[in-house]
PDB file of N, CA and C in Angstrom:
ATOM      1  N   MET A  77     -30.890 -39.211   1.359  1.00 59.00           N
ATOM      2  CA  MET A  77     -29.919 -39.663   0.396  1.00 59.00           C
ATOM      3  C   MET A  77     -28.846 -40.464   1.128  1.00 59.00           C
ATOM      4  N   THR A  78     -28.426 -41.562   0.488  1.00 56.00           N
ATOM      5  CA  THR A  78     -27.365 -42.395   1.019  1.00 56.00           C
ATOM      6  C   THR A  78     -26.341 -42.606  -0.075  1.00 56.00           C
ATOM      7  N   LYS A  79     -25.074 -42.652   0.279  1.00 56.00           N
ATOM      8  CA  LYS A  79     -24.012 -42.826  -0.699  1.00 56.00           C
ATOM      9  C   LYS A  79     -23.325 -44.166  -0.474  1.00 56.00           C
ATOM     10  N   THR A  80     -23.028 -44.871  -1.573  1.00 51.00           N
ATOM     11  CA  THR A  80     -22.318 -46.138  -1.457  1.00 51.00           C
ATOM     12  C   THR A  80     -20.823 -45.882  -1.492  1.00 51.00           C
ATOM     13  N   THR A  81     -20.041 -46.915  -1.178  1.00 53.00           N
ATOM     14  CA  THR A  81     -18.590 -46.768  -1.186  1.00 53.00           C
ATOM     15  C   THR A  81     -17.950 -47.555  -2.328  1.00 53.00           C
ATOM     16  N   ASN A  82     -18.736 -47.953  -3.333  1.00 50.00           N
ATOM     17  CA  ASN A  82     -18.203 -48.687  -4.480  1.00 50.00           C
ATOM     18  C   ASN A  82     -17.356 -47.781  -5.351  1.00 50.00           C
ATOM     19  N   GLU A  83     -16.729 -48.387  -6.371  1.00 71.00           N
ATOM     20  CA  GLU A  83     -15.936 -47.619  -7.327  1.00 71.00           C
ATOM     21  C   GLU A  83     -16.796 -46.548  -7.988  1.00 71.00           C
ATOM     22  N   ASN A  84     -18.003 -46.937  -8.438  1.00 77.00           N
ATOM     23  CA  ASN A  84     -18.949 -45.960  -8.961  1.00 77.00           C
ATOM     24  C   ASN A  84     -19.711 -45.379  -7.785  1.00 77.00           C
ATOM     25  N   ALA A  85     -19.993 -44.105  -7.860  1.00 88.00           N
ATOM     26  CA  ALA A  85     -20.726 -43.453  -6.776  1.00 88.00           C
ATOM     27  C   ALA A  85     -22.210 -43.435  -7.120  1.00 88.00           C
ATOM     28  N   TYR A  86     -23.019 -43.895  -6.187  1.00 93.00           N
ATOM     29  CA  TYR A  86     -24.463 -43.905  -6.347  1.00 93.00           C
ATOM     30  C   TYR A  86     -25.091 -43.147  -5.191  1.00 93.00           C
ATOM     31  N   ALA A  87     -26.232 -42.568  -5.459  1.00 94.00           N
ATOM     32  CA  ALA A  87     -26.979 -41.869  -4.426  1.00 94.00           C
ATOM     33  C   ALA A  87     -28.410 -42.386  -4.451  1.00 94.00           C
ATOM     34  N   PHE A  88     -28.968 -42.634  -3.273  1.00 94.00           N
ATOM     35  CA  PHE A  88     -30.329 -43.125  -3.144  1.00 94.00           C
ATOM     36  C   PHE A  88     -31.233 -41.954  -2.771  1.00 94.00           C
ATOM     37  N   VAL A  89     -32.271 -41.756  -3.572  1.00 95.00           N
ATOM     38  CA  VAL A  89     -33.215 -40.663  -3.339  1.00 95.00           C
ATOM     39  C   VAL A  89     -34.565 -41.294  -3.019  1.00 95.00           C
ATOM     40  N   TYR A  90     -35.136 -40.899  -1.900  1.00 94.00           N
ATOM     41  CA  TYR A  90     -36.375 -41.499  -1.414  1.00 94.00           C
ATOM     42  C   TYR A  90     -37.610 -40.671  -1.749  1.00 94.00           C
ATOM     43  N   ARG A  91     -37.435 -39.423  -2.123  1.00 93.00           N
ATOM     44  CA  ARG A  91     -38.583 -38.560  -2.428  1.00 93.00           C
ATOM     45  C   ARG A  91     -38.828 -38.504  -3.924  1.00 93.00           C
ATOM     46  N   LYS A  92     -40.054 -38.802  -4.336  1.00 94.00           N
ATOM     47  CA  LYS A  92     -40.393 -38.827  -5.755  1.00 94.00           C
ATOM     48  C   LYS A  92     -40.225 -37.454  -6.397  1.00 94.00           C
ATOM     49  N   ASP A  93     -40.635 -36.393  -5.703  1.00 94.00           N
ATOM     50  CA  ASP A  93     -40.529 -35.064  -6.302  1.00 94.00           C
ATOM     51  C   ASP A  93     -39.070 -34.687  -6.552  1.00 94.00           C
ATOM     52  N   TYR A  94     -38.168 -35.045  -5.640  1.00 95.00           N
ATOM     53  CA  TYR A  94     -36.747 -34.778  -5.861  1.00 95.00           C
ATOM     54  C   TYR A  94     -36.216 -35.618  -7.016  1.00 95.00           C
ATOM     55  N   ALA A  95     -36.616 -36.881  -7.070  1.00 96.00           N
ATOM     56  CA  ALA A  95     -36.155 -37.757  -8.145  1.00 96.00           C
ATOM     57  C   ALA A  95     -36.587 -37.214  -9.508  1.00 96.00           C
ATOM     58  N   MET A  96     -37.828 -36.778  -9.619  1.00 96.00           N
ATOM     59  CA  MET A  96     -38.331 -36.270 -10.897  1.00 96.00           C
ATOM     60  C   MET A  96     -37.594 -34.989 -11.303  1.00 96.00           C
ATOM     61  N   LYS A  97     -37.313 -34.113 -10.345  1.00 96.00           N
ATOM     62  CA  LYS A  97     -36.575 -32.888 -10.663  1.00 96.00           C
ATOM     63  C   LYS A  97     -35.149 -33.205 -11.083  1.00 96.00           C
ATOM     64  N   LEU A  98     -34.507 -34.163 -10.427  1.00 96.00           N
ATOM     65  CA  LEU A  98     -33.141 -34.548 -10.801  1.00 96.00           C
ATOM     66  C   LEU A  98     -33.113 -35.149 -12.201  1.00 96.00           C
ATOM     67  N   ILE A  99     -34.138 -35.924 -12.541  1.00 96.00           N
ATOM     68  CA  ILE A  99     -34.238 -36.470 -13.902  1.00 96.00           C
ATOM     69  C   ILE A  99     -34.404 -35.336 -14.902  1.00 96.00           C
ATOM     70  N   GLU A 100     -35.263 -34.365 -14.587  1.00 96.00           N
ATOM     71  CA  GLU A 100     -35.445 -33.198 -15.459  1.00 96.00           C
ATOM     72  C   GLU A 100     -34.141 -32.437 -15.654  1.00 96.00           C
ATOM     73  N   MET A 101     -33.298 -32.420 -14.621  1.00 94.00           N
ATOM     74  CA  MET A 101     -31.998 -31.733 -14.700  1.00 94.00           C
ATOM     75  C   MET A 101     -30.980 -32.531 -15.509  1.00 94.00           C
ATOM     76  N   GLY A 102     -31.344 -33.737 -15.914  1.00 94.00           N
ATOM     77  CA  GLY A 102     -30.473 -34.531 -16.767  1.00 94.00           C
ATOM     78  C   GLY A 102     -29.653 -35.592 -16.056  1.00 94.00           C
ATOM     79  N   HIS A 103     -29.958 -35.866 -14.788  1.00 95.00           N
ATOM     80  CA  HIS A 103     -29.200 -36.878 -14.062  1.00 95.00           C
ATOM     81  C   HIS A 103     -29.730 -38.268 -14.401  1.00 95.00           C
ATOM     82  N   GLN A 104     -28.815 -39.226 -14.474  1.00 92.00           N
ATOM     83  CA  GLN A 104     -29.147 -40.574 -14.910  1.00 92.00           C
ATOM     84  C   GLN A 104     -29.544 -41.456 -13.731  1.00 92.00           C
ATOM     85  N   VAL A 105     -30.691 -42.120 -13.893  1.00 95.00           N
ATOM     86  CA  VAL A 105     -31.149 -43.090 -12.900  1.00 95.00           C
ATOM     87  C   VAL A 105     -30.501 -44.429 -13.229  1.00 95.00           C
ATOM     88  N   PHE A 106     -29.840 -45.023 -12.253  1.00 95.00           N
ATOM     89  CA  PHE A 106     -29.233 -46.338 -12.433  1.00 95.00           C
ATOM     90  C   PHE A 106     -30.299 -47.427 -12.346  1.00 95.00           C
ATOM     91  N   THR A 107     -31.149 -47.330 -11.339  1.00 96.00           N
ATOM     92  CA  THR A 107     -32.241 -48.286 -11.153  1.00 96.00           C
ATOM     93  C   THR A 107     -33.224 -47.722 -10.135  1.00 96.00           C
ATOM     94  N   THR A 108     -34.347 -48.387 -10.009  1.00 96.00           N
ATOM     95  CA  THR A 108     -35.293 -48.098  -8.936  1.00 96.00           C
ATOM     96  C   THR A 108     -35.512 -49.386  -8.165  1.00 96.00           C
ATOM     97  N   MET A 109     -35.915 -49.262  -6.920  1.00 95.00           N
ATOM     98  CA  MET A 109     -36.184 -50.438  -6.092  1.00 95.00           C
ATOM     99  C   MET A 109     -37.102 -50.041  -4.955  1.00 95.00           C
ATOM    100  N   PRO A 110     -37.718 -51.034  -4.322  1.00 95.00           N
ATOM    101  CA  PRO A 110     -38.571 -50.713  -3.174  1.00 95.00           C
ATOM    102  C   PRO A 110     -37.745 -50.117  -2.034  1.00 95.00           C
ATOM    103  N   ASN A 111     -38.332 -49.170  -1.356  1.00 93.00           N
ATOM    104  CA  ASN A 111     -37.712 -48.590  -0.174  1.00 93.00           C
ATOM    105  C   ASN A 111     -37.591 -49.703   0.871  1.00 93.00           C
ATOM    106  N   PRO A 112     -36.391 -49.939   1.421  1.00 91.00           N
ATOM    107  CA  PRO A 112     -36.234 -51.042   2.370  1.00 91.00           C
ATOM    108  C   PRO A 112     -37.020 -50.878   3.672  1.00 91.00           C
ATOM    109  N   GLN A 113     -37.361 -49.654   4.028  1.00 91.00           N
ATOM    110  CA  GLN A 113     -38.117 -49.434   5.267  1.00 91.00           C
ATOM    111  C   GLN A 113     -39.616 -49.348   5.033  1.00 91.00           C
ATOM    112  N   LYS A 114     -39.997 -48.948   3.821  1.00 92.00           N
ATOM    113  CA  LYS A 114     -41.418 -48.818   3.469  1.00 92.00           C
ATOM    114  C   LYS A 114     -41.597 -49.449   2.089  1.00 92.00           C
ATOM    115  N   SER A 115     -41.798 -50.752   2.049  1.00 90.00           N
ATOM    116  CA  SER A 115     -41.770 -51.495   0.796  1.00 90.00           C
ATOM    117  C   SER A 115     -42.859 -51.084  -0.194  1.00 90.00           C
ATOM    118  N   HIS A 116     -43.872 -50.377   0.238  1.00 94.00           N
ATOM    119  CA  HIS A 116     -44.906 -49.902  -0.677  1.00 94.00           C
ATOM    120  C   HIS A 116     -44.465 -48.633  -1.414  1.00 94.00           C
ATOM    121  N   LEU A 117     -43.320 -48.066  -1.045  1.00 94.00           N
ATOM    122  CA  LEU A 117     -42.770 -46.880  -1.703  1.00 94.00           C
ATOM    123  C   LEU A 117     -41.518 -47.251  -2.487  1.00 94.00           C
ATOM    124  N   MET A 118     -41.164 -46.424  -3.461  1.00 96.00           N
ATOM    125  CA  MET A 118     -39.989 -46.669  -4.288  1.00 96.00           C
ATOM    126  C   MET A 118     -38.851 -45.735  -3.888  1.00 96.00           C
ATOM    127  N   MET A 119     -37.636 -46.137  -4.245  1.00 96.00           N
ATOM    128  CA  MET A 119     -36.488 -45.243  -4.140  1.00 96.00           C
ATOM    129  C   MET A 119     -35.752 -45.302  -5.468  1.00 96.00           C
ATOM    130  N   TRP A 120     -35.072 -44.217  -5.784  1.00 97.00           N
ATOM    131  CA  TRP A 120     -34.350 -44.082  -7.031  1.00 97.00           C
ATOM    132  C   TRP A 120     -32.861 -44.084  -6.739  1.00 97.00           C
ATOM    133  N   VAL A 121     -32.119 -44.846  -7.536  1.00 97.00           N
ATOM    134  CA  VAL A 121     -30.668 -44.916  -7.389  1.00 97.00           C
ATOM    135  C   VAL A 121     -30.076 -44.150  -8.563  1.00 97.00           C
ATOM    136  N   PHE A 122     -29.399 -43.051  -8.240  1.00 96.00           N
ATOM    137  CA  PHE A 122     -28.796 -42.200  -9.263  1.00 96.00           C
ATOM    138  C   PHE A 122     -27.297 -42.439  -9.329  1.00 96.00           C
ATOM    139  N   ILE A 123     -26.749 -42.297 -10.519  1.00 92.00           N
ATOM    140  CA  ILE A 123     -25.300 -42.298 -10.691  1.00 92.00           C
ATOM    141  C   ILE A 123     -24.834 -40.880 -10.409  1.00 92.00           C
ATOM    142  N   GLU A 124     -23.939 -40.740  -9.458  1.00 91.00           N
ATOM    143  CA  GLU A 124     -23.429 -39.403  -9.134  1.00 91.00           C
ATOM    144  C   GLU A 124     -22.468 -38.954 -10.221  1.00 91.00           C
ATOM    145  N   ASP A 125     -22.630 -37.701 -10.638  1.00 86.00           N
ATOM    146  CA  ASP A 125     -21.692 -37.099 -11.584  1.00 86.00           C
ATOM    147  C   ASP A 125     -21.198 -35.787 -10.982  1.00 86.00           C
ATOM    148  N   ALA A 126     -20.515 -35.007 -11.779  1.00 84.00           N
ATOM    149  CA  ALA A 126     -19.872 -33.794 -11.269  1.00 84.00           C
ATOM    150  C   ALA A 126     -20.860 -32.798 -10.664  1.00 84.00           C
ATOM    151  N   THR A 127     -22.093 -32.769 -11.143  1.00 92.00           N
ATOM    152  CA  THR A 127     -23.048 -31.758 -10.677  1.00 92.00           C
ATOM    153  C   THR A 127     -24.154 -32.317  -9.791  1.00 92.00           C
ATOM    154  N   PHE A 128     -24.196 -33.628  -9.583  1.00 94.00           N
ATOM    155  CA  PHE A 128     -25.308 -34.235  -8.853  1.00 94.00           C
ATOM    156  C   PHE A 128     -25.466 -33.655  -7.451  1.00 94.00           C
ATOM    157  N   ASN A 129     -24.401 -33.643  -6.674  1.00 91.00           N
ATOM    158  CA  ASN A 129     -24.504 -33.168  -5.284  1.00 91.00           C
ATOM    159  C   ASN A 129     -24.932 -31.716  -5.213  1.00 91.00           C
ATOM    160  N   ASP A 130     -24.423 -30.875  -6.119  1.00 92.00           N
ATOM    161  CA  ASP A 130     -24.827 -29.466  -6.126  1.00 92.00           C
ATOM    162  C   ASP A 130     -26.313 -29.327  -6.439  1.00 92.00           C
ATOM    163  N   ASP A 131     -26.796 -30.097  -7.425  1.00 94.00           N
ATOM    164  CA  ASP A 131     -28.215 -30.023  -7.779  1.00 94.00           C
ATOM    165  C   ASP A 131     -29.100 -30.560  -6.654  1.00 94.00           C
ATOM    166  N   LEU A 132     -28.682 -31.633  -6.010  1.00 92.00           N
ATOM    167  CA  LEU A 132     -29.458 -32.165  -4.896  1.00 92.00           C
ATOM    168  C   LEU A 132     -29.486 -31.180  -3.729  1.00 92.00           C
ATOM    169  N   LYS A 133     -28.361 -30.585  -3.421  1.00 91.00           N
ATOM    170  CA  LYS A 133     -28.320 -29.581  -2.348  1.00 91.00           C
ATOM    171  C   LYS A 133     -29.218 -28.401  -2.681  1.00 91.00           C
ATOM    172  N   SER A 134     -29.256 -28.026  -3.957  1.00 91.00           N
ATOM    173  CA  SER A 134     -30.137 -26.941  -4.392  1.00 91.00           C
ATOM    174  C   SER A 134     -31.603 -27.293  -4.129  1.00 91.00           C
ATOM    175  N   LEU A 135     -31.985 -28.538  -4.413  1.00 92.00           N
ATOM    176  CA  LEU A 135     -33.360 -28.974  -4.138  1.00 92.00           C
ATOM    177  C   LEU A 135     -33.642 -28.959  -2.639  1.00 92.00           C
ATOM    178  N   LEU A 136     -32.693 -29.403  -1.855  1.00 89.00           N
ATOM    179  CA  LEU A 136     -32.881 -29.436  -0.407  1.00 89.00           C
ATOM    180  C   LEU A 136     -33.020 -28.035   0.188  1.00 89.00           C
ATOM    181  N   ARG A 137     -32.409 -27.040  -0.467  1.00 87.00           N
ATOM    182  CA  ARG A 137     -32.512 -25.640  -0.003  1.00 87.00           C
ATOM    183  C   ARG A 137     -33.707 -24.938  -0.628  1.00 87.00           C
ATOM    184  N   GLY A 138     -34.531 -25.661  -1.357  1.00 81.00           N
ATOM    185  CA  GLY A 138     -35.720 -25.048  -1.964  1.00 81.00           C
ATOM    186  C   GLY A 138     -35.437 -24.369  -3.283  1.00 81.00           C
ATOM    187  N   GLY A 139     -34.446 -24.843  -4.027  1.00 60.00           N
ATOM    188  CA  GLY A 139     -34.145 -24.291  -5.344  1.00 60.00           C
ATOM    189  C   GLY A 139     -33.142 -23.180  -5.360  1.00 60.00           C
ATOM    190  N   ARG A 140     -32.641 -22.798  -4.195  1.00 58.00           N
ATOM    191  CA  ARG A 140     -31.646 -21.722  -4.145  1.00 58.00           C
ATOM    192  C   ARG A 140     -30.256 -22.315  -4.329  1.00 58.00           C
ATOM    193  N   ARG A 141     -29.448 -21.704  -5.176  1.00 54.00           N
ATOM    194  CA  ARG A 141     -28.081 -22.170  -5.401  1.00 54.00           C
ATOM    195  C   ARG A 141     -27.103 -21.216  -4.741  1.00 54.00           C
ATOM    196  N   ASN A 142     -25.986 -21.731  -4.325  1.00 56.00           N
ATOM    197  CA  ASN A 142     -24.909 -20.917  -3.756  1.00 56.00           C
ATOM    198  C   ASN A 142     -23.745 -20.882  -4.740  1.00 56.00           C
ATOM    199  N   ASP A 143     -23.935 -20.243  -5.885  1.00 49.00           N
ATOM    200  CA  ASP A 143     -22.876 -20.172  -6.910  1.00 49.00           C
ATOM    201  C   ASP A 143     -21.906 -19.049  -6.614  1.00 49.00           C
TER     202      ASP A 143
END
């Protein structure tokens, strides 16, 4: 995941399984584009909201939340 420094916060997700789970959780995809390092693969650009980072961290920990 990479974060931009624009007024709107965006996060780039390179793994399809994470992107699909984030979409299922209700997070909005801003756009998709080819991965700059592996052009045959896609990356998803999400709009960060209040819960995005917590949900992404939960996926990275294997679904466990630290509430």
